[in-house]
Short mmCIF file of C-alpha atoms in Angstrom, two decimals:
data_model
loop_
_atom_site.label_atom_id
_atom_site.label_comp_id
_atom_site.label_asym_id
_atom_site.label_seq_id
_atom_site.Cartn_x
_atom_site.Cartn_y
_atom_site.Cartn_z
CA MET A 1 -51.66 -9.95 -69.16
CA THR A 2 -48.50 -9.06 -70.99
CA GLU A 3 -45.22 -10.82 -70.33
CA GLU A 4 -43.78 -7.66 -68.82
CA ALA A 5 -46.70 -7.25 -66.40
CA SER A 6 -46.44 -10.88 -65.41
CA TYR A 7 -42.75 -10.50 -64.67
CA CYS A 8 -43.35 -7.41 -62.53
CA GLN A 9 -45.96 -9.28 -60.55
CA PHE A 10 -43.45 -12.10 -60.03
CA LEU A 11 -40.78 -9.70 -58.79
CA SER A 12 -43.27 -8.05 -56.44
CA ALA A 13 -44.19 -11.39 -54.93
CA LYS A 14 -40.55 -12.37 -54.50
CA GLN A 15 -39.77 -9.02 -52.90
CA SER A 16 -42.64 -9.47 -50.49
CA SER A 17 -41.46 -12.96 -49.67
CA ILE A 18 -37.90 -11.76 -49.08
CA CYS A 19 -39.12 -8.99 -46.80
CA CYS A 20 -41.03 -11.52 -44.77
CA LEU A 21 -37.97 -13.73 -44.53
CA ILE A 22 -35.80 -10.80 -43.43
CA LYS A 23 -38.37 -9.83 -40.83
CA ASP A 24 -38.54 -13.39 -39.53
CA LEU A 25 -34.72 -13.57 -39.48
CA LYS A 26 -34.50 -10.36 -37.45
CA VAL A 27 -36.99 -11.73 -34.94
CA PHE A 28 -35.05 -14.99 -34.77
CA ILE A 29 -31.72 -13.21 -34.23
CA LYS A 30 -33.27 -10.99 -31.57
CA ASN A 31 -34.64 -14.05 -29.78
CA VAL A 32 -31.28 -15.80 -30.01
CA PHE A 33 -29.50 -12.85 -28.43
CA ALA A 34 -32.15 -12.52 -25.76
CA THR A 35 -31.95 -16.22 -24.95
CA SER A 36 -28.15 -16.04 -24.91
CA SER A 37 -28.22 -12.99 -22.66
CA ASN A 38 -30.70 -14.59 -20.28
CA ALA A 39 -28.64 -17.76 -20.19
CA MET A 40 -25.48 -15.80 -19.42
CA THR A 41 -27.22 -13.84 -16.67
CA GLN A 42 -28.55 -17.04 -15.12
CA GLN A 43 -25.08 -18.61 -15.28
CA LEU A 44 -23.55 -15.63 -13.46
CA GLN A 45 -26.21 -15.84 -10.78
CA ASP A 46 -25.69 -19.58 -10.43
CA GLU A 47 -21.92 -19.10 -10.07
CA PHE A 48 -22.46 -16.47 -7.39
CA ASP A 49 -24.93 -18.68 -5.48
CA SER A 50 -22.55 -21.63 -5.75
CA SER A 51 -19.61 -19.62 -4.38
CA VAL A 52 -21.75 -18.41 -1.45
CA GLU A 53 -22.98 -21.92 -0.64
CA ASN A 54 -19.44 -23.30 -0.81
CA ALA A 55 -18.07 -20.59 1.49
CA GLU A 56 -20.96 -20.92 3.94
CA ALA A 57 -20.47 -24.69 4.23
CA TRP A 58 -16.71 -24.18 4.76
CA MET A 59 -17.25 -21.54 7.47
CA LYS A 60 -19.82 -23.63 9.33
CA ALA A 61 -17.44 -26.60 9.25
CA ILE A 62 -14.67 -24.39 10.69
CA GLN A 63 -16.97 -23.13 13.44
CA GLU A 64 -17.95 -26.70 14.28
CA ARG A 65 -14.29 -27.70 14.63
CA LEU A 66 -13.67 -24.67 16.82
CA SER A 67 -16.65 -25.39 19.07
CA ILE A 68 -15.34 -28.92 19.65
CA ASN A 69 -11.96 -27.56 20.79
CA ASP A 70 -13.12 -24.38 22.53
CA ASN A 71 -12.45 -25.74 26.01
CA THR A 72 -9.54 -25.30 28.44
CA LYS A 73 -10.62 -27.93 30.98
CA GLY A 74 -8.71 -31.15 31.50
CA PRO A 75 -5.15 -32.46 31.57
CA ARG A 76 -2.21 -30.92 29.70
CA SER A 77 -2.32 -33.59 26.99
CA ALA A 78 -5.91 -32.60 26.11
CA LEU A 79 -5.07 -28.89 26.12
CA GLU A 80 -2.05 -29.49 23.92
CA ALA A 81 -4.19 -31.43 21.41
CA ARG A 82 -6.71 -28.58 21.29
CA LEU A 83 -3.93 -26.03 20.85
CA LYS A 84 -2.53 -27.96 17.86
CA GLU A 85 -5.99 -28.27 16.32
CA THR A 86 -6.73 -24.54 16.65
CA GLU A 87 -3.31 -23.79 15.15
CA LYS A 88 -4.25 -25.91 12.13
CA ILE A 89 -7.53 -24.02 11.83
CA ARG A 90 -5.77 -20.66 12.13
CA VAL A 91 -3.55 -21.59 9.18
CA LEU A 92 -6.72 -22.01 7.10
CA GLU A 93 -7.85 -18.41 7.66
CA PRO A 94 -6.33 -17.12 4.37
CA GLU A 95 -8.43 -19.72 2.54
CA GLY A 96 -11.56 -18.12 3.99
CA SER A 97 -10.39 -14.69 2.82
CA LEU A 98 -9.88 -16.06 -0.70
CA LYS A 99 -13.40 -17.49 -0.70
CA ILE A 100 -14.79 -14.07 0.19
CA ASP A 101 -12.70 -12.45 -2.57
CA LEU A 102 -14.10 -14.95 -5.07
CA ILE A 103 -17.66 -14.20 -3.93
CA LEU A 104 -17.06 -10.47 -4.40
CA VAL A 105 -15.87 -11.07 -7.97
CA LYS A 106 -18.88 -13.28 -8.74
CA ALA A 107 -21.23 -10.76 -7.15
CA ASP A 108 -19.81 -7.89 -9.20
CA ALA A 109 -20.26 -9.85 -12.44
CA ALA A 110 -23.81 -10.84 -11.54
CA LEU A 111 -24.82 -7.32 -10.48
CA ARG A 112 -23.71 -5.94 -13.85
CA SER A 113 -26.07 -8.17 -15.79
CA ILE A 114 -29.22 -8.61 -13.70
CA SER A 115 -32.28 -6.46 -13.31
CA GLU A 116 -32.74 -3.99 -10.49
CA GLU A 117 -35.33 -6.25 -8.85
CA LYS A 118 -32.86 -9.12 -8.46
CA LYS A 119 -29.97 -6.97 -7.25
CA HIS A 120 -31.47 -6.81 -3.75
CA GLU A 121 -31.27 -10.60 -3.45
CA ILE A 122 -27.59 -10.63 -4.45
CA LEU A 123 -26.71 -7.79 -2.08
CA SER A 124 -28.58 -9.43 0.79
CA LYS A 125 -26.70 -12.72 0.34
CA LEU A 126 -23.46 -10.79 0.06
CA LYS A 127 -24.12 -8.99 3.34
CA ASP A 128 -24.95 -12.24 5.15
CA ILE A 129 -21.89 -14.15 3.96
CA LYS A 130 -19.56 -11.24 4.83
CA ALA A 131 -21.07 -11.13 8.33
CA LEU A 132 -20.62 -14.90 8.70
CA TRP A 133 -16.98 -14.61 7.65
CA GLU A 134 -16.33 -11.80 10.13
CA GLU A 135 -17.87 -13.93 12.88
CA THR A 136 -15.80 -16.96 11.82
CA ALA A 137 -12.52 -15.02 11.61
CA ILE A 138 -13.05 -13.55 15.09
CA TYR A 139 -13.88 -16.99 16.47
CA ILE A 140 -10.70 -18.45 14.95
CA THR A 141 -8.55 -15.78 16.61
CA HIS A 142 -10.27 -15.76 20.00
CA CYS A 143 -10.50 -19.54 20.36
CA HIS A 144 -6.83 -20.08 19.55
CA SER A 145 -5.68 -17.15 21.70
CA ARG A 146 -7.70 -18.33 24.70
CA ILE A 147 -6.22 -21.85 24.58
CA GLU A 148 -2.72 -20.56 23.85
CA TRP A 149 -2.91 -18.16 26.81
CA VAL A 150 -3.77 -20.98 29.22
CA TRP A 151 -1.08 -23.22 27.72
CA LEU A 152 1.63 -20.58 28.10
CA HIS A 153 0.58 -19.70 31.65
CA TRP A 154 0.54 -23.37 32.59
CA ASN A 155 4.08 -23.74 31.25
CA GLU A 156 5.24 -20.70 33.21
CA TYR A 157 3.56 -22.03 36.33
CA LEU A 158 5.25 -25.44 36.01
CA LYS A 159 8.60 -23.75 35.52
CA ALA A 160 8.08 -21.61 38.64
CA GLN A 161 6.85 -24.62 40.61
CA ASP A 162 9.92 -26.60 39.63
CA GLU A 163 12.16 -23.73 40.73
CA PHE A 164 10.25 -23.55 44.02
CA TYR A 165 10.77 -27.22 44.81
CA THR A 166 14.43 -26.98 43.81
CA TRP A 167 14.77 -24.14 46.30
CA ILE A 168 12.95 -26.23 48.96
CA HIS A 169 15.36 -29.11 48.41
CA ASN A 170 18.48 -26.94 48.48
CA MET A 171 17.33 -25.05 51.56
CA SER A 172 16.50 -28.30 53.36
CA VAL A 173 20.05 -29.50 52.80
CA THR A 174 21.48 -26.16 53.92
CA LEU A 175 19.40 -26.07 57.09
CA GLU A 176 20.24 -29.59 58.19
CA PRO A 177 21.75 -29.40 61.69
CA ASP A 178 25.50 -30.02 61.86
CA ILE A 179 27.08 -32.35 64.37
CA GLU A 180 27.59 -30.44 67.60
CA LEU A 181 31.01 -28.86 67.54
CA GLN A 182 32.83 -26.70 70.05
CA LEU A 183 32.68 -23.32 68.34
CA GLY A 184 34.66 -20.28 69.26
CA LEU A 185 33.19 -16.82 69.54
CA LYS A 186 34.00 -15.86 65.93
CA GLU A 187 32.52 -19.09 64.59
CA LYS A 188 29.34 -18.55 66.62
CA GLN A 189 29.05 -14.98 65.36
CA TRP A 190 29.49 -16.17 61.78
CA GLN A 191 26.91 -18.93 62.30
CA LEU A 192 24.42 -16.43 63.70
CA SER A 193 25.02 -14.07 60.79
CA HIS A 194 24.64 -16.90 58.29
CA ALA A 195 21.42 -18.07 59.95
CA GLN A 196 19.99 -14.56 59.62
CA VAL A 197 20.87 -14.50 55.92
CA LEU A 198 19.11 -17.84 55.41
CA LEU A 199 16.05 -16.66 57.31
CA ASN A 200 15.86 -13.50 55.20
CA ASP A 201 16.04 -15.65 52.06
CA VAL A 202 13.19 -17.80 53.36
CA LEU A 203 11.05 -14.78 54.24
CA ASN A 204 11.66 -13.22 50.82
CA GLN A 205 10.60 -16.49 49.20
CA SER A 206 7.13 -16.08 50.73
CA VAL A 207 6.31 -13.36 48.15
CA LEU A 208 7.20 -15.70 45.31
CA LEU A 209 5.17 -18.46 46.94
CA GLU A 210 2.09 -16.23 47.08
CA ARG A 211 2.42 -15.48 43.39
CA LEU A 212 2.80 -19.16 42.65
CA LEU A 213 -0.30 -19.99 44.67
CA GLU A 214 -2.30 -17.25 42.93
CA GLU A 215 -1.24 -18.61 39.56
CA ALA A 216 -2.21 -22.13 40.62
CA ALA A 217 -5.65 -20.93 41.74
CA SER A 218 -6.15 -18.98 38.52
CA LEU A 219 -5.17 -21.99 36.41
CA PHE A 220 -7.39 -24.31 38.41
CA SER A 221 -10.41 -22.10 37.68
CA ARG A 222 -9.66 -22.44 33.95
CA ILE A 223 -8.46 -26.03 33.59
CA GLY A 224 -9.89 -27.82 36.63
CA ASP A 225 -6.92 -30.18 36.63
CA SER A 226 -5.74 -31.93 39.81
CA SER A 227 -2.15 -30.81 39.19
CA VAL A 228 -3.10 -27.32 40.39
CA ASP A 229 -5.97 -28.06 42.77
CA GLU A 230 -6.26 -26.96 46.43
CA ASP A 231 -4.41 -30.04 47.71
CA VAL A 232 -1.38 -29.16 45.59
CA GLN A 233 -1.53 -25.56 46.81
CA LYS A 234 -1.74 -26.70 50.46
CA LYS A 235 1.23 -28.99 49.94
CA MET A 236 3.38 -26.11 48.67
CA LYS A 237 2.39 -24.03 51.71
CA MET A 238 3.28 -26.88 54.10
CA GLU A 239 6.65 -27.44 52.43
CA TYR A 240 7.41 -23.75 52.77
CA GLU A 241 6.30 -23.61 56.42
CA LYS A 242 8.68 -26.48 57.28
CA ILE A 243 11.59 -24.58 55.78
CA ARG A 244 10.61 -21.35 57.54
CA GLU A 245 10.42 -23.12 60.91
CA LEU A 246 13.85 -24.68 60.39
CA ALA A 247 15.33 -21.30 59.46
CA GLU A 248 13.82 -19.63 62.52
CA LEU A 249 15.06 -22.45 64.75
CA LEU A 250 18.58 -22.15 63.37
CA GLN A 251 18.56 -18.39 63.89
CA MET A 252 17.57 -18.80 67.56
CA GLN A 253 20.34 -21.27 68.37
#
């Protein structure tokens, strides 16, 4: 074999070897990109799953706190404590909205990179967590509103009850019999007129009393507290009846 032929054979072998190396390098690079792509896709899925799990745990914890306080029975101190707790929970509602926003971002990123077969799983989890958040948000609003409504009505009732007993006291003083005096005709006419005015005031107060008793009964059905029970309602009726009898007696004199 001549030197030139030997050299050509050498070059041919080298060229073949280089081609094999290039082919192997292409396969290696392709595998690297595939592995990198798969790893990135898995990371996006993991981030989405993590955000869903985090939000779900947070929402269930919120619902548990609400269920503990979702009760209007008991004394005012207990109701006030529940009202404060539900107010604290209500303040946390924007945090829940942010968690849902984060999940939507993670879901969008994951859906762009995964296969069609796995998209159903992502969309199903997304639907479930959105439904859980809607349920939680409604519970937050309704639980707080229910307790707040009872609290406000109880306050209004106590204010009206206090005004009622103030009226009872003032009317009792007004209706106290005076020491017998020799009254002239004009004085007697004035006394009779004044007695009629007082009696009309007492009779008008009966409408307000009925409203007060209705409010007490309504509250008692919700809170079950002794401060608005039937004994308290009967006492208010008796106090009123005493005043009415005194007013009628004064008017007849």
